[in-house]
Amino acid sequence: MLEKTFYKMMLSHSFNFPVKVTYWDGKSDVYGDGTPEIEITFNKKVPIKDITANASLALGEAYMNKDIEINGSIQQLIEGAYESADSFLRNSKFRKFLPKQKHTEKQSQEDVQHHYDIGNDFYKLWLDPTLTYSCAYFTEDNHDDLEAAQIAKVHHILNKLHPQKGKTLLDIGCGWGTLMLTAAKEYGLKVTGVTLSEEQYKLVQNKIKAMGLEDQAEVILTDYRELGDRTFDYVTSVGMFEHVGSENLGEYFKDVAKYLKPNGTALIHGITRQQGGATNAWIDRYIFPGGYIPGLVEIVSRIEEANLQIADMEMLRRHYQRTLEIWDKNFNNVRDKVQEMMGERFCRMWDMYLQACAASFQSGNIDVVQYLLTKGPSGQELPMTRDYMSNKK
């Protein structure tokens, strides 16, 4: 009886649309007015102590273990919870302190390998052919074409730098190399990519050889903090600062400044919370160990402390929502293959992760921002207006 009372208190005000909840005893309640749009079924009780300790972790694990089933869109359900002021995702009764994290170089390597070294074969199943694992950039021309939108994102970033042929670029957290190799091949830059993922490192090495770019491109398997005294005309970093942790965010931007030549330009692209920094215990345990989403004010403060100046900022929240929706569709199109590789529990976890992130962007709980930074007076080496950024390569 106590459990049902607790669950009813938690769920009765957690969504901004009608939801049917069927409990472990077979009895059901509808919360909200109208015909239920989604049904949640509890196949077994999730202990109250687990939910009060961390609702996100407890309910995420319950879904992975099939203790909870959801009939309908997970994205819609979680977006509705973010939109409801009294939801367990927002109410202080159900929110606890952030999990403790550490971001030594050794721990950072382990965290990256946990996520990215699942295997290139896995990511090839549902990412686009460029293997770009970050927010795409959608326009009227590429609204339904993820590959075109990812290529557009790369050009959008490089165009913002206003790059000059023959100059040097460092890509911190280079992923599978699409940005750095586009910069080398199409913009004539000499590029260096840095990654902690052995899978990514090997693939980028092979790409460099296949494209005949050995004299123009290199990839290094190392922590970005270990590049010594090398300096570059441009620095890019996409989806990277979310992995460094709050305690290292200041050092991250100081390293960006250190690697930039005087009057150099950097484009830093990453997930940001306009409401302040946060983490998620379920994602921290199962998806991105050590992940931390910095707040906008926090990032701007660290940029200022690094003696960098902001030349431009652009919010791309809706672009990441759409990217994730396409990823989840792609993932579910090959779900049988993934299940053969990873098992059903992994599939449920990954599907929830993609939909939950889409919901978080959709609700405005998180954003993604491109920060155009200069080492020296803001925009000193850039054109006077933003018109140059839209030039298509």
Short mmCIF file of C-alpha atoms in Angstrom, two decimals:
data_model
loop_
_atom_site.label_atom_id
_atom_site.label_comp_id
_atom_site.label_asym_id
_atom_site.label_seq_id
_atom_site.Cartn_x
_atom_site.Cartn_y
_atom_site.Cartn_z
CA MET A 1 0.00 0.00 0.00
CA LEU A 2 2.85 2.35 0.87
CA GLU A 3 4.49 1.71 -2.50
CA LYS A 4 1.31 2.48 -4.45
CA THR A 5 0.81 5.71 -2.50
CA PHE A 6 4.37 6.76 -3.25
CA TYR A 7 4.12 5.90 -6.94
CA LYS A 8 0.83 7.76 -7.29
CA MET A 9 2.35 10.82 -5.65
CA MET A 10 5.36 10.62 -7.99
CA LEU A 11 3.46 9.99 -11.23
CA SER A 12 0.21 11.91 -10.83
CA HIS A 13 1.80 15.27 -11.67
CA SER A 14 4.79 14.13 -13.71
CA PHE A 15 3.47 14.57 -17.25
CA ASN A 16 1.75 17.31 -19.24
CA PHE A 17 -0.53 14.87 -21.11
CA PRO A 18 -2.67 11.89 -20.01
CA VAL A 19 -0.73 8.73 -19.14
CA LYS A 20 -2.06 5.31 -18.12
CA VAL A 21 -0.07 3.47 -15.47
CA THR A 22 -0.58 -0.23 -14.85
CA TYR A 23 0.92 -1.42 -11.58
CA TRP A 24 2.45 -4.77 -10.61
CA ASP A 25 -0.88 -5.90 -9.14
CA GLY A 26 -2.62 -5.48 -12.50
CA LYS A 27 -4.58 -2.39 -11.44
CA SER A 28 -4.40 0.77 -13.54
CA ASP A 29 -4.79 4.51 -13.09
CA VAL A 30 -4.96 7.30 -15.67
CA TYR A 31 -3.19 10.51 -14.73
CA GLY A 32 -4.36 13.58 -16.63
CA ASP A 33 -7.56 14.34 -18.49
CA GLY A 34 -8.46 12.64 -21.75
CA THR A 35 -7.50 9.48 -23.57
CA PRO A 36 -4.06 8.21 -22.49
CA GLU A 37 -1.35 8.76 -25.10
CA ILE A 38 1.20 6.46 -23.46
CA GLU A 39 0.98 3.49 -21.11
CA ILE A 40 3.57 2.64 -18.48
CA THR A 41 3.49 -0.90 -17.08
CA PHE A 42 5.33 -1.85 -13.90
CA ASN A 43 6.03 -5.57 -14.12
CA LYS A 44 7.51 -5.40 -10.63
CA LYS A 45 8.05 -2.83 -7.91
CA VAL A 46 11.06 -0.57 -8.10
CA PRO A 47 12.10 -0.06 -4.46
CA ILE A 48 11.17 3.34 -3.03
CA LYS A 49 14.65 3.73 -1.56
CA ASP A 50 16.18 3.36 -5.04
CA ILE A 51 13.87 5.99 -6.52
CA THR A 52 14.44 8.47 -3.70
CA ALA A 53 18.20 7.89 -3.95
CA ASN A 54 18.16 8.71 -7.68
CA ALA A 55 14.99 8.45 -9.75
CA SER A 56 16.75 8.66 -13.11
CA LEU A 57 19.12 5.81 -12.31
CA ALA A 58 16.48 3.58 -10.69
CA LEU A 59 13.88 3.98 -13.43
CA GLY A 60 16.46 3.75 -16.23
CA GLU A 61 17.76 0.45 -14.86
CA ALA A 62 14.21 -0.80 -14.39
CA TYR A 63 13.47 -0.16 -18.06
CA MET A 64 16.69 -1.89 -19.13
CA ASN A 65 15.73 -4.92 -17.01
CA LYS A 66 12.13 -5.03 -18.34
CA ASP A 67 10.76 -4.26 -14.89
CA ILE A 68 9.06 -1.35 -16.67
CA GLU A 69 7.51 -1.39 -20.14
CA ILE A 70 6.51 1.71 -22.09
CA ASN A 71 3.85 1.50 -24.78
CA GLY A 72 4.38 4.63 -26.87
CA SER A 73 7.16 7.12 -27.46
CA ILE A 74 9.87 7.23 -24.78
CA GLN A 75 10.91 10.61 -26.16
CA GLN A 76 7.41 12.04 -25.74
CA LEU A 77 7.15 10.60 -22.24
CA ILE A 78 10.45 12.09 -21.05
CA GLU A 79 9.87 15.40 -22.83
CA GLY A 80 6.51 15.61 -21.04
CA ALA A 81 8.23 14.95 -17.72
CA TYR A 82 10.74 17.75 -18.36
CA GLU A 83 7.89 20.09 -19.27
CA SER A 84 5.92 19.34 -16.09
CA ALA A 85 7.03 21.52 -13.19
CA ASP A 86 6.16 18.86 -10.59
CA SER A 87 7.79 15.95 -12.43
CA PHE A 88 10.22 13.60 -10.71
CA LEU A 89 12.82 14.92 -13.18
CA ARG A 90 12.45 18.45 -11.83
CA ASN A 91 10.99 18.27 -8.32
CA SER A 92 13.63 18.69 -5.62
CA LYS A 93 12.13 15.77 -3.67
CA PHE A 94 13.46 13.43 -6.33
CA ARG A 95 16.72 15.20 -7.25
CA LYS A 96 19.92 14.32 -5.49
CA PHE A 97 23.52 15.47 -5.54
CA LEU A 98 25.59 14.87 -8.66
CA PRO A 99 27.55 11.60 -8.64
CA LYS A 100 31.20 11.98 -7.76
CA GLN A 101 33.49 11.89 -10.78
CA LYS A 102 37.18 12.03 -11.46
CA HIS A 103 38.90 13.18 -14.62
CA THR A 104 42.55 12.21 -14.37
CA GLU A 105 44.19 11.41 -17.70
CA LYS A 106 43.91 7.68 -16.91
CA GLN A 107 40.25 7.96 -15.96
CA SER A 108 39.49 10.08 -19.05
CA GLN A 109 41.03 7.38 -21.25
CA GLU A 110 38.94 4.68 -19.55
CA ASP A 111 35.77 6.78 -19.90
CA VAL A 112 36.30 7.43 -23.60
CA GLN A 113 37.13 3.81 -24.34
CA HIS A 114 34.02 2.67 -22.44
CA HIS A 115 31.84 4.54 -24.91
CA TYR A 116 33.70 4.85 -28.20
CA ASP A 117 35.49 1.51 -28.21
CA ILE A 118 32.23 -0.46 -28.23
CA GLY A 119 33.38 -1.02 -31.78
CA ASN A 120 33.33 0.72 -35.14
CA ASP A 121 31.03 -2.01 -36.47
CA PHE A 122 28.36 -0.97 -33.97
CA TYR A 123 28.47 2.73 -34.86
CA LYS A 124 28.59 1.99 -38.60
CA LEU A 125 25.19 0.32 -38.29
CA TRP A 126 23.28 3.49 -37.42
CA LEU A 127 25.46 6.56 -37.89
CA ASP A 128 25.70 8.14 -41.34
CA PRO A 129 28.56 7.11 -43.67
CA THR A 130 30.82 9.90 -42.34
CA LEU A 131 30.67 8.27 -38.88
CA THR A 132 30.01 11.68 -37.35
CA TYR A 133 28.81 11.29 -33.78
CA SER A 134 27.74 14.81 -32.90
CA CYS A 135 25.03 17.32 -33.74
CA ALA A 136 24.32 17.72 -37.47
CA TYR A 137 23.38 21.01 -39.14
CA PHE A 138 20.06 20.93 -40.95
CA THR A 139 18.94 23.33 -43.66
CA GLU A 140 16.07 23.40 -46.14
CA ASP A 141 18.33 21.51 -48.56
CA ASN A 142 19.18 18.61 -46.24
CA HIS A 143 16.23 18.37 -43.84
CA ASP A 144 15.88 14.60 -44.24
CA ASP A 145 19.46 13.69 -45.19
CA LEU A 146 21.64 13.04 -42.14
CA GLU A 147 24.85 12.54 -44.11
CA ALA A 148 24.37 15.85 -45.94
CA ALA A 149 23.55 17.56 -42.64
CA GLN A 150 26.71 16.19 -41.01
CA ILE A 151 28.84 17.36 -43.92
CA ALA A 152 27.10 20.74 -43.70
CA LYS A 153 28.01 20.90 -39.99
CA VAL A 154 31.68 20.32 -40.77
CA HIS A 155 31.68 23.12 -43.36
CA HIS A 156 29.69 25.35 -41.01
CA ILE A 157 32.43 24.95 -38.39
CA LEU A 158 35.34 25.37 -40.78
CA ASN A 159 33.78 28.37 -42.52
CA LYS A 160 33.42 30.12 -39.16
CA LEU A 161 37.19 29.89 -38.70
CA HIS A 162 37.71 31.75 -42.01
CA PRO A 163 40.65 29.38 -42.66
CA GLN A 164 43.58 30.30 -44.89
CA LYS A 165 45.20 27.60 -47.02
CA GLY A 166 48.50 26.25 -45.69
CA LYS A 167 47.81 27.11 -42.06
CA THR A 168 47.55 24.59 -39.23
CA LEU A 169 44.56 23.14 -37.37
CA LEU A 170 44.30 21.04 -34.22
CA ASP A 171 41.12 18.98 -33.74
CA ILE A 172 40.76 18.02 -30.07
CA GLY A 173 38.68 14.86 -29.80
CA CYS A 174 38.77 14.20 -33.53
CA GLY A 175 36.35 11.26 -33.54
CA TRP A 176 36.48 9.29 -36.78
CA GLY A 177 38.24 12.15 -38.55
CA THR A 178 35.62 13.70 -40.83
CA LEU A 179 36.24 17.29 -39.76
CA MET A 180 40.04 17.18 -39.74
CA LEU A 181 40.27 15.33 -43.05
CA THR A 182 37.77 17.69 -44.71
CA ALA A 183 39.90 20.59 -43.47
CA ALA A 184 42.98 18.99 -45.04
CA LYS A 185 41.47 17.89 -48.34
CA GLU A 186 39.06 20.74 -49.12
CA TYR A 187 40.53 23.73 -47.24
CA GLY A 188 44.24 23.00 -47.70
CA LEU A 189 45.05 23.01 -43.99
CA LYS A 190 47.74 20.99 -42.24
CA VAL A 191 45.83 19.12 -39.59
CA THR A 192 46.45 17.21 -36.36
CA GLY A 193 43.74 15.14 -34.71
CA VAL A 194 43.83 13.91 -31.12
CA THR A 195 41.78 11.05 -29.68
CA LEU A 196 41.85 8.66 -26.73
CA SER A 197 39.91 5.99 -28.60
CA GLU A 198 42.02 3.25 -30.14
CA GLU A 199 39.19 2.32 -32.50
CA GLN A 200 38.95 5.88 -33.79
CA TYR A 201 42.74 6.25 -33.99
CA LYS A 202 43.15 3.16 -36.17
CA LEU A 203 40.31 4.14 -38.49
CA VAL A 204 41.60 7.72 -38.96
CA GLN A 205 45.10 6.41 -39.67
CA ASN A 206 43.68 4.19 -42.40
CA LYS A 207 41.68 7.09 -43.84
CA ILE A 208 44.77 9.30 -44.00
CA LYS A 209 46.64 6.65 -45.99
CA ALA A 210 43.67 5.89 -48.25
CA MET A 211 43.22 9.59 -49.05
CA GLY A 212 46.96 10.16 -49.65
CA LEU A 213 47.13 12.84 -46.96
CA GLU A 214 50.21 11.60 -45.07
CA ASP A 215 52.04 14.90 -45.67
CA GLN A 216 49.08 16.98 -44.57
CA ALA A 217 47.33 15.09 -41.76
CA GLU A 218 48.25 13.19 -38.62
CA VAL A 219 46.29 11.58 -35.82
CA ILE A 220 47.72 11.10 -32.33
CA LEU A 221 46.50 8.64 -29.71
CA THR A 222 47.02 10.73 -26.59
CA ASP A 223 45.36 12.96 -24.05
CA TYR A 224 44.85 16.45 -25.43
CA ARG A 225 46.77 17.80 -22.45
CA GLU A 226 49.96 16.09 -23.64
CA LEU A 227 50.80 18.04 -26.81
CA GLY A 228 53.64 20.00 -25.28
CA ASP A 229 54.53 23.37 -26.76
CA ARG A 230 52.93 22.87 -30.18
CA THR A 231 50.80 25.75 -31.43
CA PHE A 232 48.26 26.03 -34.25
CA ASP A 233 46.48 28.71 -36.23
CA TYR A 234 43.11 27.10 -35.57
CA VAL A 235 41.64 24.77 -32.96
CA THR A 236 38.39 22.85 -33.27
CA SER A 237 36.77 20.65 -30.67
CA VAL A 238 33.36 19.07 -31.15
CA GLY A 239 31.50 17.27 -28.37
CA MET A 240 34.60 17.20 -26.19
CA PHE A 241 34.27 19.51 -23.19
CA GLU A 242 31.31 17.45 -21.92
CA HIS A 243 33.90 14.78 -21.00
CA VAL A 244 36.44 16.87 -19.07
CA GLY A 245 34.39 17.48 -15.91
CA SER A 246 33.58 20.68 -14.07
CA GLU A 247 36.89 20.64 -12.23
CA ASN A 248 38.87 20.56 -15.50
CA LEU A 249 36.76 22.92 -17.60
CA GLY A 250 38.97 25.92 -16.84
CA GLU A 251 42.12 23.98 -17.74
CA TYR A 252 40.48 22.78 -20.96
CA PHE A 253 39.96 26.33 -22.21
CA LYS A 254 43.42 27.35 -21.00
CA ASP A 255 44.83 24.49 -23.08
CA VAL A 256 42.83 25.69 -26.09
CA ALA A 257 44.42 29.11 -25.57
CA LYS A 258 47.88 27.57 -25.11
CA TYR A 259 47.66 25.67 -28.38
CA LEU A 260 46.50 28.73 -30.33
CA LYS A 261 49.01 31.03 -31.97
CA PRO A 262 48.58 34.78 -31.32
CA ASN A 263 45.38 35.98 -33.05
CA GLY A 264 44.43 32.32 -33.62
CA THR A 265 40.81 31.23 -33.83
CA ALA A 266 38.98 28.32 -32.20
CA LEU A 267 35.54 26.84 -32.74
CA ILE A 268 34.35 24.92 -29.69
CA HIS A 269 31.10 22.99 -30.13
CA GLY A 270 29.47 21.30 -27.16
CA ILE A 271 26.38 20.52 -25.12
CA THR A 272 25.55 23.29 -22.68
CA ARG A 273 22.80 23.91 -20.13
CA GLN A 274 21.47 27.44 -20.07
CA GLN A 275 20.10 26.70 -16.57
CA GLY A 276 23.47 25.71 -15.07
CA GLY A 277 25.71 22.65 -15.05
CA ALA A 278 24.35 19.14 -14.41
CA THR A 279 24.92 15.45 -14.86
CA ASN A 280 22.67 12.38 -15.03
CA ALA A 281 23.41 9.35 -12.87
CA TRP A 282 21.99 6.80 -15.33
CA ILE A 283 23.94 8.21 -18.30
CA ASP A 284 27.03 8.54 -16.11
CA ARG A 285 26.87 4.84 -15.18
CA TYR A 286 25.84 3.27 -18.47
CA ILE A 287 26.60 5.61 -21.38
CA PHE A 288 29.15 8.36 -20.72
CA PRO A 289 31.13 7.74 -17.52
CA GLY A 290 32.41 11.07 -16.28
CA GLY A 291 30.04 13.08 -18.45
CA TYR A 292 29.17 16.57 -17.21
CA ILE A 293 27.09 19.20 -19.04
CA PRO A 294 28.47 22.64 -18.15
CA GLY A 295 26.28 25.68 -17.68
CA LEU A 296 26.44 28.60 -20.10
CA VAL A 297 27.62 31.08 -17.45
CA GLU A 298 30.21 28.55 -16.28
CA ILE A 299 31.63 28.17 -19.79
CA VAL A 300 31.74 31.90 -20.50
CA SER A 301 33.56 32.42 -17.19
CA ARG A 302 36.16 29.80 -18.07
CA ILE A 303 36.65 31.33 -21.52
CA GLU A 304 37.27 34.70 -19.89
CA GLU A 305 39.72 33.19 -17.38
CA ALA A 306 41.69 31.66 -20.28
CA ASN A 307 42.09 35.15 -21.80
CA LEU A 308 40.11 34.13 -24.87
CA GLN A 309 37.45 36.36 -26.40
CA ILE A 310 34.11 35.38 -27.84
CA ALA A 311 33.62 36.39 -31.47
CA ASP A 312 30.33 34.56 -31.97
CA MET A 313 27.90 32.15 -30.30
CA GLU A 314 25.22 30.03 -31.96
CA MET A 315 22.62 27.77 -30.33
CA LEU A 316 21.79 24.57 -32.23
CA ARG A 317 19.39 22.83 -29.83
CA ARG A 318 16.77 21.88 -32.42
CA HIS A 319 19.48 20.54 -34.73
CA TYR A 320 20.62 18.06 -32.08
CA GLN A 321 17.05 17.01 -31.33
CA ARG A 322 16.57 16.14 -35.00
CA THR A 323 19.97 14.40 -35.18
CA LEU A 324 19.03 12.16 -32.27
CA GLU A 325 15.62 11.38 -33.71
CA ILE A 326 17.23 10.20 -36.94
CA TRP A 327 19.87 8.22 -35.03
CA ASP A 328 17.16 6.47 -33.02
CA LYS A 329 15.20 5.66 -36.17
CA ASN A 330 18.36 4.27 -37.78
CA PHE A 331 19.17 2.32 -34.62
CA ASN A 332 15.76 0.70 -34.47
CA ASN A 333 15.95 -0.17 -38.16
CA VAL A 334 18.96 -2.38 -37.35
CA ARG A 335 17.90 -3.34 -33.84
CA ASP A 336 17.88 -7.08 -34.62
CA LYS A 337 21.53 -6.91 -35.69
CA VAL A 338 22.50 -4.89 -32.61
CA GLN A 339 20.69 -7.35 -30.37
CA GLU A 340 22.66 -10.21 -31.91
CA MET A 341 25.88 -8.29 -31.16
CA MET A 342 25.07 -6.77 -27.77
CA GLY A 343 21.96 -8.39 -26.32
CA GLU A 344 18.45 -7.15 -25.57
CA ARG A 345 19.36 -5.22 -22.41
CA PHE A 346 21.93 -3.18 -24.33
CA CYS A 347 19.35 -2.42 -27.03
CA ARG A 348 16.81 -1.20 -24.51
CA MET A 349 19.49 0.93 -22.87
CA TRP A 350 20.66 2.51 -26.12
CA ASP A 351 17.16 3.19 -27.42
CA MET A 352 16.25 4.89 -24.15
CA TYR A 353 19.48 6.91 -24.23
CA LEU A 354 18.86 8.26 -27.73
CA GLN A 355 15.21 9.08 -27.06
CA ALA A 356 15.90 10.58 -23.64
CA CYS A 357 18.55 12.87 -25.09
CA ALA A 358 16.21 13.95 -27.89
CA ALA A 359 13.58 14.75 -25.26
CA SER A 360 16.07 16.72 -23.22
CA PHE A 361 16.96 18.90 -26.20
CA GLN A 362 13.32 19.20 -27.23
CA SER A 363 12.32 20.49 -23.80
CA GLY A 364 15.20 22.96 -23.56
CA ASN A 365 16.71 21.09 -20.61
CA ILE A 366 19.98 21.06 -22.56
CA ASP A 367 21.30 22.97 -25.57
CA VAL A 368 24.26 22.71 -27.90
CA VAL A 369 26.34 25.81 -28.56
CA GLN A 370 29.11 26.75 -30.95
CA TYR A 371 31.59 29.20 -29.41
CA LEU A 372 33.83 31.05 -31.87
CA LEU A 373 36.84 32.20 -29.85
CA THR A 374 39.91 34.27 -30.61
CA LYS A 375 43.26 34.63 -28.91
CA GLY A 376 43.53 38.36 -29.06
CA PRO A 377 40.96 41.11 -29.74
CA SER A 378 37.64 39.55 -30.67
CA GLY A 379 37.37 38.87 -34.40
CA GLN A 380 40.66 40.59 -35.24
CA GLU A 381 41.40 38.17 -38.09
CA LEU A 382 37.75 37.68 -39.12
CA PRO A 383 35.50 39.56 -41.55
CA MET A 384 33.44 42.41 -40.12
CA THR A 385 30.07 40.69 -40.51
CA ARG A 386 28.73 37.16 -40.11
CA ASP A 387 27.90 36.85 -43.82
CA TYR A 388 31.11 34.91 -44.52
CA MET A 389 29.95 32.04 -42.27
CA SER A 390 27.24 31.00 -44.69
CA ASN A 391 29.55 30.66 -47.66
CA LYS A 392 29.21 27.15 -49.00
CA LYS A 393 32.38 25.23 -49.78
#
